[in-house]
Short mmCIF file of C-alpha atoms in Angstrom, two decimals:
data_model
loop_
_atom_site.label_atom_id
_atom_site.label_comp_id
_atom_site.label_asym_id
_atom_site.label_seq_id
_atom_site.Cartn_x
_atom_site.Cartn_y
_atom_site.Cartn_z
CA MET L 1 -18.66 -18.31 -59.73
CA LYS L 2 -15.24 -19.75 -59.28
CA SER L 3 -13.83 -16.36 -58.29
CA GLN L 4 -16.60 -15.92 -55.69
CA THR L 5 -15.84 -19.34 -54.24
CA THR L 6 -12.14 -18.49 -54.15
CA LEU L 7 -12.92 -15.16 -52.45
CA LYS L 8 -15.06 -16.90 -49.81
CA MET L 9 -12.29 -19.40 -49.20
CA MET L 10 -9.74 -16.59 -48.85
CA LEU L 11 -11.99 -14.67 -46.44
CA ALA L 12 -12.62 -17.78 -44.41
CA ALA L 13 -8.92 -18.53 -44.32
CA GLY L 14 -8.23 -14.94 -43.26
CA ALA L 15 -10.78 -15.12 -40.47
CA PHE L 16 -9.32 -18.44 -39.37
CA SER L 17 -5.85 -16.93 -39.47
CA VAL L 18 -6.97 -13.97 -37.34
CA ALA L 19 -8.70 -16.32 -34.90
CA MET L 20 -5.60 -18.49 -34.69
CA SER L 21 -3.43 -15.42 -34.17
CA HIS L 22 -5.75 -14.15 -31.42
CA GLY L 23 -5.86 -17.58 -29.85
CA ALA L 24 -2.09 -17.89 -29.93
CA HIS L 25 -1.80 -14.43 -28.38
CA ALA L 26 -4.29 -15.39 -25.67
CA GLN L 27 -2.40 -18.58 -24.96
CA ASP L 28 0.91 -16.73 -24.69
CA THR L 29 -0.28 -14.02 -22.32
CA VAL L 30 -2.02 -13.83 -18.97
CA LYS L 31 -3.94 -10.77 -17.77
CA ILE L 32 -3.51 -9.27 -14.34
CA GLY L 33 -5.57 -6.29 -13.26
CA SER L 34 -5.08 -3.16 -11.22
CA VAL L 35 -7.33 -0.33 -10.05
CA LEU L 36 -5.34 2.56 -8.60
CA SER L 37 -5.88 6.16 -7.48
CA VAL L 38 -3.39 7.57 -10.00
CA THR L 39 -5.16 10.94 -9.94
CA GLY L 40 -7.21 12.66 -7.24
CA PRO L 41 -6.46 13.26 -3.54
CA ALA L 42 -4.61 9.95 -3.11
CA SER L 43 -2.45 10.34 -6.24
CA PHE L 44 0.72 10.56 -4.14
CA LEU L 45 -0.02 6.92 -3.26
CA GLY L 46 -1.43 5.72 -6.57
CA GLU L 47 1.08 7.31 -8.93
CA PRO L 48 4.16 5.47 -7.60
CA GLU L 49 2.10 2.25 -7.47
CA ASP L 50 1.17 2.69 -11.14
CA LYS L 51 4.74 3.44 -12.19
CA THR L 52 6.09 0.49 -10.20
CA LEU L 53 3.69 -2.02 -11.71
CA ARG L 54 4.37 -0.83 -15.27
CA LEU L 55 8.13 -0.79 -14.73
CA TYR L 56 8.34 -4.31 -13.31
CA VAL L 57 5.82 -5.96 -15.62
CA ASP L 58 8.00 -4.71 -18.50
CA LYS L 59 11.09 -6.10 -16.76
CA ILE L 60 9.39 -9.46 -16.12
CA ASN L 61 8.25 -9.72 -19.74
CA ALA L 62 11.68 -8.75 -21.06
CA ALA L 63 13.11 -11.61 -19.01
CA GLY L 64 10.70 -14.13 -20.54
CA GLY L 65 7.52 -13.65 -18.55
CA VAL L 66 6.10 -16.06 -16.01
CA ALA L 67 6.19 -19.78 -16.80
CA GLY L 68 6.54 -18.99 -20.50
CA LYS L 69 3.67 -16.47 -20.59
CA LYS L 70 3.89 -12.70 -20.91
CA LEU L 71 1.97 -10.61 -18.39
CA GLU L 72 -0.64 -8.24 -19.75
CA LEU L 73 -1.28 -5.49 -17.20
CA VAL L 74 -4.72 -3.86 -17.29
CA ILE L 75 -4.82 -0.68 -15.15
CA TYR L 76 -7.74 1.65 -14.42
CA ASP L 77 -7.57 4.96 -12.54
CA ASP L 78 -10.40 5.40 -10.02
CA GLY L 79 -9.34 8.92 -8.99
CA GLY L 80 -9.89 7.90 -5.36
CA ASP L 81 -13.62 7.31 -5.97
CA ALA L 82 -14.94 4.11 -4.37
CA ASN L 83 -17.87 3.83 -6.80
CA LYS L 84 -15.56 4.08 -9.81
CA ALA L 85 -13.27 1.51 -8.23
CA ARG L 86 -16.11 -0.99 -7.94
CA THR L 87 -17.14 -0.35 -11.56
CA PHE L 88 -13.59 -0.94 -12.78
CA ALA L 89 -13.28 -4.07 -10.64
CA THR L 90 -16.40 -5.45 -12.33
CA ARG L 91 -14.92 -4.59 -15.73
CA LEU L 92 -11.69 -6.41 -14.88
CA VAL L 93 -13.66 -9.52 -13.98
CA GLU L 94 -16.35 -9.55 -16.68
CA ASP L 95 -14.68 -7.90 -19.68
CA ASP L 96 -10.94 -8.21 -19.20
CA GLU L 97 -11.07 -11.66 -17.58
CA VAL L 98 -8.04 -11.13 -15.34
CA VAL L 99 -6.69 -14.03 -13.32
CA ALA L 100 -5.58 -11.85 -10.38
CA MET L 101 -5.61 -8.27 -9.15
CA VAL L 102 -2.91 -6.09 -7.53
CA GLY L 103 -4.27 -2.68 -6.54
CA GLY L 104 -6.69 -0.81 -4.37
CA THR L 105 -4.76 2.29 -3.37
CA THR L 106 -6.94 3.38 -0.44
CA THR L 107 -8.97 1.60 2.19
CA GLY L 108 -12.19 3.08 0.81
CA THR L 109 -11.64 1.92 -2.77
CA THR L 110 -10.37 -1.47 -1.61
CA MET L 111 -13.43 -2.15 0.57
CA ALA L 112 -15.70 -1.26 -2.37
CA MET L 113 -13.93 -3.79 -4.63
CA ILE L 114 -13.63 -6.71 -2.22
CA PRO L 115 -17.14 -8.16 -2.87
CA VAL L 116 -16.50 -8.16 -6.63
CA PHE L 117 -13.34 -10.26 -6.42
CA GLU L 118 -14.64 -12.47 -3.63
CA ASP L 119 -17.75 -13.30 -5.67
CA ALA L 120 -15.67 -13.95 -8.80
CA GLU L 121 -13.13 -16.00 -6.77
CA ILE L 122 -10.20 -14.00 -8.15
CA PRO L 123 -7.24 -13.26 -5.84
CA PHE L 124 -7.00 -9.59 -4.87
CA ILE L 125 -3.78 -8.23 -3.33
CA SER L 126 -4.63 -4.81 -1.89
CA LEU L 127 -2.22 -1.93 -1.37
CA ALA L 128 -4.35 -0.25 1.33
CA GLY L 129 -3.44 0.27 4.97
CA ALA L 130 -6.41 -0.49 7.22
CA ILE L 131 -6.61 -3.78 9.09
CA GLU L 132 -10.23 -4.27 8.02
CA VAL L 133 -8.96 -5.28 4.56
CA ILE L 134 -7.75 -8.62 5.94
CA ASP L 135 -9.54 -8.84 9.31
CA PRO L 136 -11.72 -10.82 9.19
CA VAL L 137 -9.84 -13.02 6.72
CA ARG L 138 -11.55 -13.35 3.35
CA LYS L 139 -10.57 -16.26 1.16
CA PHE L 140 -9.45 -14.28 -1.91
CA VAL L 141 -8.23 -11.02 -0.31
CA PHE L 142 -4.64 -10.28 0.72
CA LYS L 143 -2.62 -7.11 1.29
CA THR L 144 0.97 -5.89 1.44
CA PRO L 145 1.14 -2.71 3.62
CA HIS L 146 1.55 -2.90 7.38
CA THR L 147 -1.80 -2.42 9.10
CA ASP L 148 -2.99 0.63 10.99
CA LYS L 149 -3.19 -1.52 14.12
CA MET L 150 0.51 -2.35 13.74
CA ALA L 151 1.28 1.35 13.34
CA CYS L 152 -0.48 2.13 16.62
CA GLU L 153 1.39 -0.67 18.36
CA LYS L 154 4.78 0.44 17.00
CA ILE L 155 4.13 4.05 18.05
CA PHE L 156 2.94 3.04 21.52
CA GLU L 157 5.95 0.74 21.89
CA ASP L 158 8.21 3.73 21.20
CA LEU L 159 6.24 6.02 23.54
CA LYS L 160 6.50 3.44 26.31
CA LYS L 161 10.30 3.39 25.94
CA ARG L 162 10.23 7.17 26.39
CA ASN L 163 7.96 6.93 29.46
CA LEU L 164 5.24 8.96 27.71
CA THR L 165 1.73 7.69 28.44
CA LYS L 166 -0.76 10.58 28.13
CA ILE L 167 -1.60 10.88 24.45
CA GLY L 168 -3.56 13.25 22.26
CA LEU L 169 -5.05 12.03 18.97
CA ILE L 170 -5.86 14.18 15.93
CA SER L 171 -7.22 11.95 13.18
CA GLY L 172 -8.39 12.30 9.61
CA THR L 173 -11.99 11.23 8.97
CA ASP L 174 -10.97 9.39 5.78
CA GLY L 175 -11.20 5.59 5.77
CA PHE L 176 -7.60 5.07 6.84
CA GLY L 177 -7.55 7.84 9.46
CA ALA L 178 -10.81 6.72 11.06
CA SER L 179 -9.74 3.08 11.08
CA MET L 180 -6.32 3.81 12.60
CA ARG L 181 -7.87 6.05 15.26
CA ALA L 182 -10.20 3.19 16.25
CA GLN L 183 -7.27 0.76 16.39
CA CYS L 184 -5.17 3.15 18.52
CA VAL L 185 -8.03 3.59 20.98
CA LYS L 186 -8.48 -0.18 21.09
CA VAL L 187 -4.83 -1.15 21.74
CA ALA L 188 -3.84 1.85 23.94
CA PRO L 189 -4.60 0.05 27.25
CA ASN L 190 -2.29 -2.81 26.24
CA TYR L 191 0.63 -0.38 26.36
CA GLY L 192 -0.49 1.62 29.39
CA MET L 193 -1.48 4.57 27.19
CA GLU L 194 -4.20 7.03 28.18
CA ILE L 195 -5.99 8.99 25.43
CA VAL L 196 -6.43 12.42 27.07
CA ALA L 197 -7.52 14.32 23.92
CA ASP L 198 -9.28 13.11 20.79
CA GLU L 199 -9.91 15.46 17.82
CA ASN L 200 -10.48 14.96 14.09
CA TYR L 201 -10.48 16.82 10.77
CA SER L 202 -11.97 16.42 7.31
CA PRO L 203 -9.73 15.60 4.32
CA ARG L 204 -10.75 18.97 2.84
CA ASP L 205 -9.84 21.03 5.92
CA SER L 206 -7.07 23.55 5.29
CA ASP L 207 -6.35 24.53 8.90
CA MET L 208 -6.39 22.38 12.05
CA THR L 209 -5.34 25.09 14.51
CA ALA L 210 -8.61 24.95 16.47
CA GLN L 211 -8.36 21.20 17.09
CA LEU L 212 -4.67 21.41 17.97
CA THR L 213 -5.28 24.29 20.38
CA LYS L 214 -7.75 22.11 22.30
CA ILE L 215 -5.18 19.32 22.43
CA LYS L 216 -2.40 21.73 23.49
CA ASN L 217 -4.51 22.94 26.41
CA THR L 218 -5.21 19.41 27.69
CA ALA L 219 -3.80 18.88 31.17
CA GLY L 220 -1.00 16.33 31.38
CA LEU L 221 -0.51 15.93 27.60
CA GLN L 222 2.81 14.21 26.82
CA ALA L 223 2.67 13.33 23.10
CA VAL L 224 0.42 13.61 20.04
CA VAL L 225 -0.36 11.02 17.34
CA ASN L 226 -1.85 11.90 13.92
CA PRO L 227 -3.57 8.97 12.13
CA GLY L 228 -4.18 10.06 8.54
CA PHE L 229 -2.88 10.32 4.99
CA GLY L 230 -2.93 12.78 2.12
CA GLN L 231 -2.22 16.49 2.62
CA GLY L 232 -3.99 16.64 6.00
CA PRO L 233 -1.05 15.38 8.10
CA ALA L 234 1.29 17.94 6.47
CA ILE L 235 -1.14 20.73 7.40
CA VAL L 236 -1.42 19.36 10.93
CA THR L 237 2.38 19.27 11.17
CA ARG L 238 2.74 22.88 10.04
CA ASN L 239 -0.02 24.05 12.42
CA TYR L 240 1.64 22.06 15.23
CA ALA L 241 4.86 24.03 14.76
CA GLN L 242 3.00 27.35 14.38
CA LEU L 243 1.39 26.78 17.78
CA GLY L 244 4.81 26.16 19.34
CA MET L 245 3.97 22.56 20.18
CA ASN L 246 7.34 21.22 18.95
CA THR L 247 8.44 20.51 22.50
CA ILE L 248 5.73 17.83 22.68
CA PRO L 249 6.75 14.61 20.82
CA PHE L 250 4.72 14.24 17.62
CA TYR L 251 4.03 11.01 15.69
CA GLN L 252 2.67 10.43 12.20
CA SER L 253 1.61 7.12 10.64
CA HIS L 254 3.04 5.12 7.75
CA GLY L 255 0.33 6.87 5.69
CA VAL L 256 2.80 9.74 5.13
CA ALA L 257 5.87 7.65 4.34
CA SER L 258 6.98 9.51 1.22
CA LYS L 259 9.30 12.44 0.52
CA SER L 260 6.26 14.49 -0.53
CA PHE L 261 5.20 14.68 3.14
CA ILE L 262 8.55 16.18 4.14
CA ASP L 263 8.34 18.60 1.21
CA LEU L 264 4.80 19.68 2.13
CA ALA L 265 5.47 20.00 5.85
CA GLY L 266 8.83 21.70 5.38
CA ALA L 267 10.91 22.60 8.44
CA ALA L 268 7.92 21.76 10.67
CA ALA L 269 8.56 18.05 9.98
CA GLU L 270 11.85 18.16 11.90
CA GLY L 271 11.71 15.72 14.82
CA VAL L 272 8.50 14.00 13.72
CA ARG L 273 8.57 10.23 14.25
CA LEU L 274 6.68 7.53 12.35
CA PRO L 275 6.75 3.79 11.77
CA ALA L 276 7.64 2.89 8.17
CA ALA L 277 9.16 0.25 5.94
CA ALA L 278 12.91 -0.30 5.63
CA LEU L 279 12.68 1.01 2.07
CA LEU L 280 12.99 4.64 3.22
CA VAL L 281 16.29 3.97 4.98
CA GLY L 282 17.78 1.30 2.75
CA ASP L 283 21.16 3.04 2.58
CA LYS L 284 21.27 3.22 6.38
CA LEU L 285 20.56 -0.49 6.98
CA PRO L 286 23.43 -2.74 8.12
CA ALA L 287 24.98 -4.89 5.39
CA ASN L 288 23.60 -8.10 6.90
CA ASP L 289 19.98 -6.89 6.95
CA PRO L 290 18.00 -9.34 4.75
CA GLN L 291 15.99 -6.49 3.19
CA LYS L 292 18.94 -4.30 2.24
CA LYS L 293 19.53 -5.82 -1.22
CA VAL L 294 15.83 -5.78 -2.17
CA VAL L 295 15.11 -2.22 -1.05
CA THR L 296 18.36 -0.84 -2.48
CA GLU L 297 17.79 -2.43 -5.90
CA TYR L 298 14.16 -1.31 -6.03
CA LYS L 299 15.09 2.25 -5.05
CA GLN L 300 17.78 2.43 -7.73
CA ALA L 301 15.53 0.99 -10.46
CA TYR L 302 12.52 3.16 -9.58
CA GLU L 303 14.45 6.41 -9.28
CA ALA L 304 16.39 5.76 -12.48
CA ALA L 305 13.17 5.08 -14.41
CA THR L 306 10.98 7.85 -12.95
CA LYS L 307 13.48 10.52 -11.84
CA GLN L 308 11.41 10.75 -8.63
CA PRO L 309 12.25 9.76 -5.04
CA VAL L 310 11.11 6.32 -3.95
CA SER L 311 8.16 5.95 -1.57
CA THR L 312 6.87 3.05 0.48
CA PHE L 313 3.65 3.12 -1.58
CA GLY L 314 5.38 2.05 -4.77
CA GLY L 315 7.09 -0.56 -2.61
CA HIS L 316 3.71 -2.00 -1.64
CA ALA L 317 2.95 -2.48 -5.35
CA TYR L 318 6.35 -4.11 -5.90
CA ASP L 319 5.66 -6.56 -3.09
CA GLY L 320 2.15 -7.31 -4.31
CA LEU L 321 3.30 -7.95 -7.87
CA PHE L 322 6.15 -10.27 -6.90
CA ILE L 323 4.11 -12.16 -4.31
CA LEU L 324 1.66 -12.81 -7.16
CA VAL L 325 4.38 -13.72 -9.69
CA GLU L 326 6.06 -16.17 -7.30
CA ALA L 327 2.66 -17.75 -6.56
CA MET L 328 1.96 -18.11 -10.30
CA LYS L 329 5.32 -19.80 -10.78
CA ARG L 330 4.67 -22.26 -7.95
CA ALA L 331 1.15 -22.97 -9.20
CA ASN L 332 2.48 -23.38 -12.75
CA SER L 333 -1.02 -22.39 -13.77
CA THR L 334 -3.18 -19.42 -14.74
CA ASP L 335 -6.08 -20.81 -12.73
CA SER L 336 -7.17 -18.16 -10.23
CA GLY L 337 -8.00 -20.72 -7.54
CA LYS L 338 -4.58 -22.37 -7.74
CA ILE L 339 -2.85 -18.98 -7.72
CA ARG L 340 -4.86 -17.99 -4.63
CA ASP L 341 -3.76 -21.14 -2.82
CA GLU L 342 -0.11 -20.41 -3.56
CA ILE L 343 -0.36 -16.76 -2.45
CA GLU L 344 -1.65 -18.03 0.89
CA LYS L 345 1.37 -20.34 1.14
CA THR L 346 3.87 -17.46 0.72
CA LYS L 347 6.75 -18.02 3.13
CA GLY L 348 10.02 -16.14 3.58
CA PHE L 349 9.28 -13.63 0.83
CA VAL L 350 11.70 -10.73 1.29
CA GLY L 351 9.94 -7.58 0.13
CA THR L 352 10.27 -3.84 0.59
CA GLY L 353 7.80 -3.97 3.49
CA GLY L 354 9.35 -6.84 5.38
CA ILE L 355 9.64 -10.62 5.32
CA VAL L 356 6.25 -12.09 4.45
CA ASN L 357 4.92 -15.34 5.91
CA MET L 358 1.25 -15.84 5.08
CA SER L 359 -1.14 -18.54 6.28
CA PRO L 360 -4.86 -19.40 6.10
CA THR L 361 -5.39 -17.14 9.14
CA ASP L 362 -2.98 -14.34 8.12
CA HIS L 363 -3.35 -12.74 4.68
CA LEU L 364 -0.71 -10.06 5.40
CA GLY L 365 2.17 -12.12 6.77
CA LEU L 366 4.09 -9.30 8.49
CA ASP L 367 4.84 -8.88 12.19
CA LEU L 368 5.83 -5.76 14.12
CA SER L 369 9.52 -6.27 13.31
CA ALA L 370 8.73 -5.31 9.71
CA PHE L 371 8.20 -1.71 10.88
CA ARG L 372 11.19 0.58 11.51
CA MET L 373 10.78 3.62 13.75
CA LEU L 374 12.02 6.66 11.85
CA GLU L 375 12.62 10.28 12.76
CA ILE L 376 12.83 13.16 10.30
CA LYS L 377 16.12 15.03 10.70
CA GLY L 378 17.59 17.55 8.30
CA GLY L 379 14.78 16.89 5.82
CA ASP L 380 15.54 13.17 5.60
CA TRP L 381 14.55 9.84 7.16
CA ASN L 382 16.68 8.47 9.96
CA LEU L 383 16.48 5.27 11.98
CA VAL L 384 15.66 5.86 15.63
CA ALA L 385 18.38 4.25 17.70
CA SER L 386 17.18 1.54 20.07
CA GLY L 387 16.23 3.02 23.41
CA SER L 388 16.32 6.65 22.25
#
């Protein structure tokens, strides 16, 4: 009898010890979530985001964590599927009990997850491009990449300097491509631009010659803009060269701002212009540029860890993570509501995408100066000189 009592006491003590250990672990860590398109058609975006988050959460934890707590990163791969993204978002909220979320690789997956985090009142920092992510402003939703509207404005600004006003559009029908096309059509009159041709293609299309031929034969055409991401823009670029359209200025969006685009498009990418973050030209920035130190250090750390060239997409994840971390430090709390409030108060944050100044009416915090106009020359990114 005595031995049974002793055994029960030992078991109870063991259970208590496990509970205490679990409780101590829970008290010492804080969970942040991420749903990314690590595989699938948007993997060239999601993979560097995934690697960036893992790399820097490890670095943050090695340096002592945030306000004495280690970060526990919970990542799910949605494969670019919006339905899977929503399911994983629900799991992060209900099962994993995260205090904040950095992720949402594409516009489509982000839009599917927004209601989940809004309803749960958990801050969600998206890595997607379309303006609809933060316009209209939603209380718990923020984002780090420049918007598609900003990309249109930066391109049109450059076209205006070159006295080119008659524009052809060839857009992807994906969420980002369709959204950017709509934004370009909307803001074109503000810059004196006339859309003289307007074609589109499916993300699965393998040849866009027919659409480009129609654009090429449009009377008065002076330049062409390609809103889109994924492999589509590289195919468009190759077809553009095959049709001998290289004499007509050609613009891509920030949706192709990675070395993989240049690799896929090959020699046809020569002369293509696009708006992108300073990250791609960190070594070419003047010494007094406030972003130079941040983008140079991120590039070195990422490339040393992954043995792969840096892309702006990983940079978006870097910015999202550190905007969150700085907000958590200021809040000195793991309360999602308090963290949200501090994210919204972000001021003067120097990231890879620009200098971020958020407000209750602006959950992005970047202006047009955050974009650099680049031109591909000799298989590399180059800053377009002012006025050229």
